[in-house]
PDB file of C-alpha atoms in Angstrom:
ATOM      1  CA  MET U 215      -9.077 -35.365  77.955  1.00  0.00           C
ATOM      2  CA  PRO U 216     -12.180 -36.173  75.695  1.00  0.00           C
ATOM      3  CA  ARG U 217     -15.145 -37.421  77.373  1.00  0.00           C
ATOM      4  CA  ALA U 218     -15.413 -41.055  77.026  1.00  0.00           C
ATOM      5  CA  GLY U 219     -17.660 -42.148  73.999  1.00  0.00           C
ATOM      6  CA  LEU U 220     -17.609 -38.677  72.550  1.00  0.00           C
ATOM      7  CA  THR U 221     -16.407 -38.651  69.026  1.00  0.00           C
ATOM      8  CA  PRO U 222     -16.901 -36.648  65.813  1.00  0.00           C
ATOM      9  CA  GLU U 223     -19.768 -39.158  64.697  1.00  0.00           C
ATOM     10  CA  ALA U 224     -21.695 -39.103  68.356  1.00  0.00           C
ATOM     11  CA  VAL U 225     -21.130 -35.056  67.968  1.00  0.00           C
ATOM     12  CA  ALA U 226     -22.839 -34.906  64.356  1.00  0.00           C
ATOM     13  CA  ALA U 227     -25.760 -37.153  65.475  1.00  0.00           C
ATOM     14  CA  GLU U 228     -26.886 -35.219  67.987  1.00  0.00           C
ATOM     15  CA  ALA U 229     -26.104 -32.025  66.016  1.00  0.00           C
ATOM     16  CA  ALA U 230     -28.486 -33.661  63.734  1.00  0.00           C
ATOM     17  CA  ALA U 231     -31.226 -34.136  66.312  1.00  0.00           C
ATOM     18  CA  VAL U 232     -30.831 -30.697  67.537  1.00  0.00           C
ATOM     19  CA  ALA U 233     -31.335 -29.284  63.911  1.00  0.00           C
ATOM     20  CA  ASP U 234     -34.199 -31.922  63.806  1.00  0.00           C
ATOM     21  CA  ALA U 235     -36.221 -30.487  66.532  1.00  0.00           C
ATOM     22  CA  GLU U 236     -34.976 -27.119  66.776  1.00  0.00           C
ATOM     23  CA  GLY U 237     -34.324 -26.037  62.961  1.00  0.00           C
ATOM     24  CA  LEU U 238     -31.243 -25.899  61.389  1.00  0.00           C
ATOM     25  CA  ASP U 239     -30.946 -21.961  61.712  1.00  0.00           C
ATOM     26  CA  ARG U 240     -31.234 -22.737  65.673  1.00  0.00           C
ATOM     27  CA  LEU U 241     -28.654 -25.148  65.540  1.00  0.00           C
ATOM     28  CA  SER U 242     -25.536 -23.995  67.862  1.00  0.00           C
ATOM     29  CA  LEU U 243     -22.295 -25.520  69.715  1.00  0.00           C
ATOM     30  CA  LYS U 244     -24.222 -24.552  72.860  1.00  0.00           C
ATOM     31  CA  SER U 245     -27.252 -26.539  72.519  1.00  0.00           C
ATOM     32  CA  VAL U 246     -25.585 -29.477  71.269  1.00  0.00           C
ATOM     33  CA  ALA U 247     -22.959 -29.564  74.338  1.00  0.00           C
ATOM     34  CA  GLU U 248     -26.012 -29.083  76.390  1.00  0.00           C
ATOM     35  CA  ARG U 249     -27.898 -32.394  75.082  1.00  0.00           C
ATOM     36  CA  LEU U 250     -24.040 -34.338  75.467  1.00  0.00           C
ATOM     37  CA  GLY U 251     -23.367 -33.188  78.919  1.00  0.00           C
ATOM     38  CA  VAL U 252     -20.527 -31.605  78.166  1.00  0.00           C
ATOM     39  CA  ALA U 253     -19.256 -27.715  77.955  1.00  0.00           C
ATOM     40  CA  PRO U 254     -19.184 -26.138  74.396  1.00  0.00           C
ATOM     41  CA  PRO U 255     -15.376 -26.124  74.402  1.00  0.00           C
ATOM     42  CA  SER U 256     -15.141 -29.877  74.802  1.00  0.00           C
ATOM     43  CA  LEU U 257     -16.972 -29.621  71.051  1.00  0.00           C
ATOM     44  CA  TYR U 258     -13.526 -28.170  69.678  1.00  0.00           C
ATOM     45  CA  LYS U 259     -11.924 -31.569  70.018  1.00  0.00           C
ATOM     46  CA  HIS U 260     -14.406 -32.879  67.463  1.00  0.00           C
ATOM     47  CA  VAL U 261     -15.575 -30.238  65.104  1.00  0.00           C
ATOM     48  CA  THR U 262     -14.206 -27.067  63.712  1.00  0.00           C
ATOM     49  CA  GLY U 263     -16.825 -24.453  65.293  1.00  0.00           C
ATOM     50  CA  LEU U 264     -20.320 -24.097  63.865  1.00  0.00           C
ATOM     51  CA  GLY U 265     -19.605 -24.234  60.296  1.00  0.00           C
ATOM     52  CA  GLY U 266     -17.840 -27.335  61.150  1.00  0.00           C
ATOM     53  CA  LEU U 267     -20.686 -28.726  62.799  1.00  0.00           C
ATOM     54  CA  ARG U 268     -23.202 -27.950  60.065  1.00  0.00           C
ATOM     55  CA  ARG U 269     -20.895 -29.789  57.583  1.00  0.00           C
ATOM     56  CA  ASP U 270     -20.772 -32.722  59.580  1.00  0.00           C
ATOM     57  CA  VAL U 271     -24.563 -32.879  59.791  1.00  0.00           C
ATOM     58  CA  GLY U 272     -24.672 -32.238  56.310  1.00  0.00           C
ATOM     59  CA  VAL U 273     -22.414 -35.225  55.684  1.00  0.00           C
ATOM     60  CA  LEU U 274     -24.424 -37.160  57.848  1.00  0.00           C
ATOM     61  CA  ALA U 275     -27.674 -36.252  56.277  1.00  0.00           C
ATOM     62  CA  ALA U 276     -26.189 -36.806  52.420  1.00  0.00           C
ATOM     63  CA  ARG U 277     -25.357 -40.355  53.937  1.00  0.00           C
ATOM     64  CA  GLU U 278     -28.563 -41.008  55.203  1.00  0.00           C
ATOM     65  CA  PHE U 279     -30.394 -39.765  52.214  1.00  0.00           C
ATOM     66  CA  THR U 280     -28.387 -41.694  49.928  1.00  0.00           C
ATOM     67  CA  GLU U 281     -29.356 -44.799  51.581  1.00  0.00           C
ATOM     68  CA  VAL U 282     -33.123 -43.950  51.962  1.00  0.00           C
ATOM     69  CA  LEU U 283     -33.451 -43.179  48.169  1.00  0.00           C
ATOM     70  CA  ARG U 284     -31.095 -46.061  47.385  1.00  0.00           C
ATOM     71  CA  ALA U 285     -33.585 -48.718  49.777  1.00  0.00           C
ATOM     72  CA  ALA U 286     -36.727 -46.716  47.417  1.00  0.00           C
ATOM     73  CA  ALA U 287     -35.057 -47.468  44.352  1.00  0.00           C
ATOM     74  CA  THR U 288     -34.235 -51.008  44.966  1.00  0.00           C
ATOM     75  CA  GLY U 289     -36.161 -53.265  42.516  1.00  0.00           C
ATOM     76  CA  ARG U 290     -37.857 -50.681  41.073  1.00  0.00           C
ATOM     77  CA  SER U 291     -37.384 -48.925  37.834  1.00  0.00           C
ATOM     78  CA  GLY U 292     -38.944 -46.225  35.487  1.00  0.00           C
ATOM     79  CA  PRO U 293     -42.269 -44.806  36.677  1.00  0.00           C
ATOM     80  CA  ASP U 294     -42.423 -47.080  39.859  1.00  0.00           C
ATOM     81  CA  ALA U 295     -38.827 -46.161  40.806  1.00  0.00           C
ATOM     82  CA  VAL U 296     -39.435 -42.480  40.716  1.00  0.00           C
ATOM     83  CA  ARG U 297     -42.859 -42.777  42.453  1.00  0.00           C
ATOM     84  CA  ALA U 298     -41.130 -45.035  45.224  1.00  0.00           C
ATOM     85  CA  VAL U 299     -37.868 -42.221  45.439  1.00  0.00           C
ATOM     86  CA  SER U 300     -40.378 -38.891  45.342  1.00  0.00           C
ATOM     87  CA  ALA U 301     -42.311 -40.676  48.228  1.00  0.00           C
ATOM     88  CA  ALA U 302     -39.365 -41.470  50.100  1.00  0.00           C
ATOM     89  CA  TYR U 303     -37.928 -37.962  49.534  1.00  0.00           C
ATOM     90  CA  ARG U 304     -40.975 -36.127  50.788  1.00  0.00           C
ATOM     91  CA  GLU U 305     -40.867 -38.395  53.848  1.00  0.00           C
ATOM     92  CA  TYR U 306     -37.446 -37.613  54.781  1.00  0.00           C
ATOM     93  CA  ALA U 307     -37.719 -34.046  54.422  1.00  0.00           C
ATOM     94  CA  ARG U 308     -40.747 -34.324  56.673  1.00  0.00           C
ATOM     95  CA  THR U 309     -39.198 -36.513  59.329  1.00  0.00           C
ATOM     96  CA  ARG U 310     -35.991 -35.411  59.262  1.00  0.00           C
ATOM     97  CA  PRO U 311     -36.422 -31.347  58.611  1.00  0.00           C
ATOM     98  CA  GLY U 312     -32.971 -30.158  59.821  1.00  0.00           C
ATOM     99  CA  ARG U 313     -30.814 -32.775  58.492  1.00  0.00           C
ATOM    100  CA  TYR U 314     -32.935 -31.901  55.036  1.00  0.00           C
ATOM    101  CA  ALA U 315     -32.199 -28.402  55.569  1.00  0.00           C
ATOM    102  CA  ALA U 316     -28.395 -28.974  55.374  1.00  0.00           C
ATOM    103  CA  LEU U 317     -28.631 -30.552  52.282  1.00  0.00           C
ATOM    104  CA  ALA U 318     -29.658 -27.532  50.784  1.00  0.00           C
ATOM    105  CA  THR U 319     -26.385 -25.911  50.197  1.00  0.00           C
ATOM    106  CA  ALA U 320     -23.709 -28.039  48.376  1.00  0.00           C
ATOM    107  CA  PRO U 321     -20.387 -27.978  50.267  1.00  0.00           C
ATOM    108  CA  PRO U 322     -16.998 -26.863  48.462  1.00  0.00           C
ATOM    109  CA  ALA U 323     -15.734 -29.021  45.734  1.00  0.00           C
ATOM    110  CA  GLU U 324     -12.050 -28.762  47.983  1.00  0.00           C
ATOM    111  CA  ASP U 325     -13.914 -30.930  50.779  1.00  0.00           C
ATOM    112  CA  THR U 326     -13.938 -34.121  48.944  1.00  0.00           C
ATOM    113  CA  GLU U 327     -15.683 -35.881  51.756  1.00  0.00           C
ATOM    114  CA  ALA U 328     -18.507 -33.776  51.544  1.00  0.00           C
ATOM    115  CA  ALA U 329     -18.925 -33.511  47.974  1.00  0.00           C
ATOM    116  CA  ALA U 330     -18.715 -37.336  47.765  1.00  0.00           C
ATOM    117  CA  ALA U 331     -21.445 -37.687  50.101  1.00  0.00           C
ATOM    118  CA  PHE U 332     -23.460 -35.101  48.476  1.00  0.00           C
ATOM    119  CA  ARG U 333     -22.831 -36.509  45.035  1.00  0.00           C
ATOM    120  CA  ALA U 334     -24.206 -39.985  45.914  1.00  0.00           C
ATOM    121  CA  PRO U 335     -27.921 -39.316  46.040  1.00  0.00           C
ATOM    122  CA  VAL U 336     -27.655 -37.666  42.718  1.00  0.00           C
ATOM    123  CA  ASP U 337     -25.709 -40.581  41.547  1.00  0.00           C
ATOM    124  CA  VAL U 338     -29.030 -42.638  42.571  1.00  0.00           C
ATOM    125  CA  LEU U 339     -31.260 -40.258  40.660  1.00  0.00           C
ATOM    126  CA  ALA U 340     -28.990 -40.718  37.482  1.00  0.00           C
ATOM    127  CA  ALA U 341     -29.659 -44.284  37.557  1.00  0.00           C
ATOM    128  CA  ILE U 342     -33.137 -44.023  37.654  1.00  0.00           C
ATOM    129  CA  LEU U 343     -33.096 -41.785  35.028  1.00  0.00           C
ATOM    130  CA  ARG U 344     -30.850 -43.902  32.706  1.00  0.00           C
ATOM    131  CA  GLY U 345     -33.856 -46.063  32.367  1.00  0.00           C
ATOM    132  CA  PHE U 346     -35.576 -43.034  30.879  1.00  0.00           C
ATOM    133  CA  GLY U 347     -32.910 -42.785  28.234  1.00  0.00           C
ATOM    134  CA  VAL U 348     -31.564 -39.934  29.845  1.00  0.00           C
ATOM    135  CA  ALA U 349     -28.305 -39.326  28.429  1.00  0.00           C
ATOM    136  CA  GLU U 350     -25.222 -38.069  30.651  1.00  0.00           C
ATOM    137  CA  VAL U 351     -24.935 -35.014  29.512  1.00  0.00           C
ATOM    138  CA  GLU U 352     -28.354 -33.924  30.041  1.00  0.00           C
ATOM    139  CA  ALA U 353     -28.754 -35.850  33.440  1.00  0.00           C
ATOM    140  CA  VAL U 354     -27.715 -32.904  35.643  1.00  0.00           C
ATOM    141  CA  HIS U 355     -30.601 -30.713  33.617  1.00  0.00           C
ATOM    142  CA  GLU U 356     -33.016 -33.580  34.407  1.00  0.00           C
ATOM    143  CA  ILE U 357     -32.126 -34.389  38.101  1.00  0.00           C
ATOM    144  CA  ARG U 358     -31.871 -30.646  38.819  1.00  0.00           C
ATOM    145  CA  GLY U 359     -35.620 -29.941  37.683  1.00  0.00           C
ATOM    146  CA  LEU U 360     -36.761 -33.330  39.665  1.00  0.00           C
ATOM    147  CA  ARG U 361     -35.140 -32.113  42.814  1.00  0.00           C
ATOM    148  CA  ALA U 362     -36.879 -28.757  42.195  1.00  0.00           C
ATOM    149  CA  ALA U 363     -40.104 -29.869  42.387  1.00  0.00           C
ATOM    150  CA  LEU U 364     -39.721 -32.175  44.712  1.00  0.00           C
ATOM    151  CA  HIS U 365     -37.809 -29.705  47.039  1.00  0.00           C
ATOM    152  CA  GLY U 366     -40.271 -27.109  45.993  1.00  0.00           C
ATOM    153  CA  PHE U 367     -42.934 -29.008  47.277  1.00  0.00           C
ATOM    154  CA  ALA U 368     -41.620 -30.365  50.388  1.00  0.00           C
ATOM    155  CA  ASP U 369     -40.732 -26.902  51.190  1.00  0.00           C
ATOM    156  CA  LEU U 370     -44.126 -25.448  50.685  1.00  0.00           C
ATOM    157  CA  GLU U 371     -45.709 -28.243  53.223  1.00  0.00           C
ATOM    158  CA  ALA U 372     -43.082 -27.627  55.519  1.00  0.00           C
ATOM    159  CA  ARG U 373     -44.277 -24.006  56.031  1.00  0.00           C
ATOM    160  CA  GLY U 374     -47.575 -24.533  55.852  1.00  0.00           C
ATOM    161  CA  GLY U 375     -47.957 -23.422  52.532  1.00  0.00           C
ATOM    162  CA  PHE U 376     -51.209 -25.470  50.946  1.00  0.00           C
ATOM    163  CA  GLY U 377     -53.994 -23.933  53.088  1.00  0.00           C
ATOM    164  CA  LEU U 378     -56.906 -25.265  50.821  1.00  0.00           C
ATOM    165  CA  PRO U 379     -58.795 -27.809  51.992  1.00  0.00           C
ATOM    166  CA  GLU U 380     -58.287 -30.080  48.913  1.00  0.00           C
ATOM    167  CA  ASP U 381     -56.204 -33.387  49.715  1.00  0.00           C
ATOM    168  CA  VAL U 382     -52.140 -32.829  49.563  1.00  0.00           C
ATOM    169  CA  ASP U 383     -51.384 -36.075  49.081  1.00  0.00           C
ATOM    170  CA  ARG U 384     -52.963 -36.446  45.648  1.00  0.00           C
ATOM    171  CA  SER U 385     -51.650 -32.857  44.770  1.00  0.00           C
ATOM    172  CA  PHE U 386     -48.103 -34.300  45.395  1.00  0.00           C
ATOM    173  CA  ALA U 387     -48.976 -37.439  43.386  1.00  0.00           C
ATOM    174  CA  VAL U 388     -49.984 -34.931  40.619  1.00  0.00           C
ATOM    175  CA  LEU U 389     -46.917 -33.325  40.822  1.00  0.00           C
ATOM    176  CA  VAL U 390     -44.815 -36.744  40.502  1.00  0.00           C
ATOM    177  CA  GLU U 391     -46.988 -37.995  37.465  1.00  0.00           C
ATOM    178  CA  ARG U 392     -46.155 -34.863  35.988  1.00  0.00           C
ATOM    179  CA  CYS U 393     -42.624 -35.448  36.384  1.00  0.00           C
ATOM    180  CA  ILE U 394     -42.716 -38.984  35.001  1.00  0.00           C
ATOM    181  CA  ALA U 395     -44.843 -38.000  31.960  1.00  0.00           C
ATOM    182  CA  GLY U 396     -41.868 -34.993  31.567  1.00  0.00           C
ATOM    183  CA  LEU U 397     -39.306 -37.962  31.334  1.00  0.00           C
ATOM    184  CA  GLU U 398     -41.350 -39.944  29.262  1.00  0.00           C
ATOM    185  CA  SER U 399     -41.816 -37.471  26.362  1.00  0.00           C
ATOM    186  CA  ARG U 400     -38.252 -37.373  25.816  1.00  0.00           C
TER     187      ARG U 400
END
């Protein structure tokens, strides 16, 4: 019989907390089970092994990330929307590092629930780009470019890659303004 209160959602939330605290690469069924006060085999009633646990963290993170980006974009358009969403993107990567790492690999298309969750933040970015006149056929390329720029910065920052004394926030602002200038020059 499953432990009272233990649900797939509760397991995913605890796994996300472990990933944030210890790193996605250190996520294990054992670490999640210990934090939940159950034996690791008990988790198999709620997840399909470590792969399933990582998948569930990714889905949780994608849904959370979508809401963070959507909230940042609400009421904004054009450059202001890009600035707000970029700042929210960076902050999510900083404060939820394990969850953010779970967003790096797209789920298989046949996993329709995960694919839809991972598509949702892309849709937020696509809506912002429409304000720049980006045609739907070009949106994926512009989104990939913006995501690559923001991810590259967030990843370097997380790894301590900015060792020079100059203000990192200023560097981020320069990067975002370059992205905006590129969009405006289309």
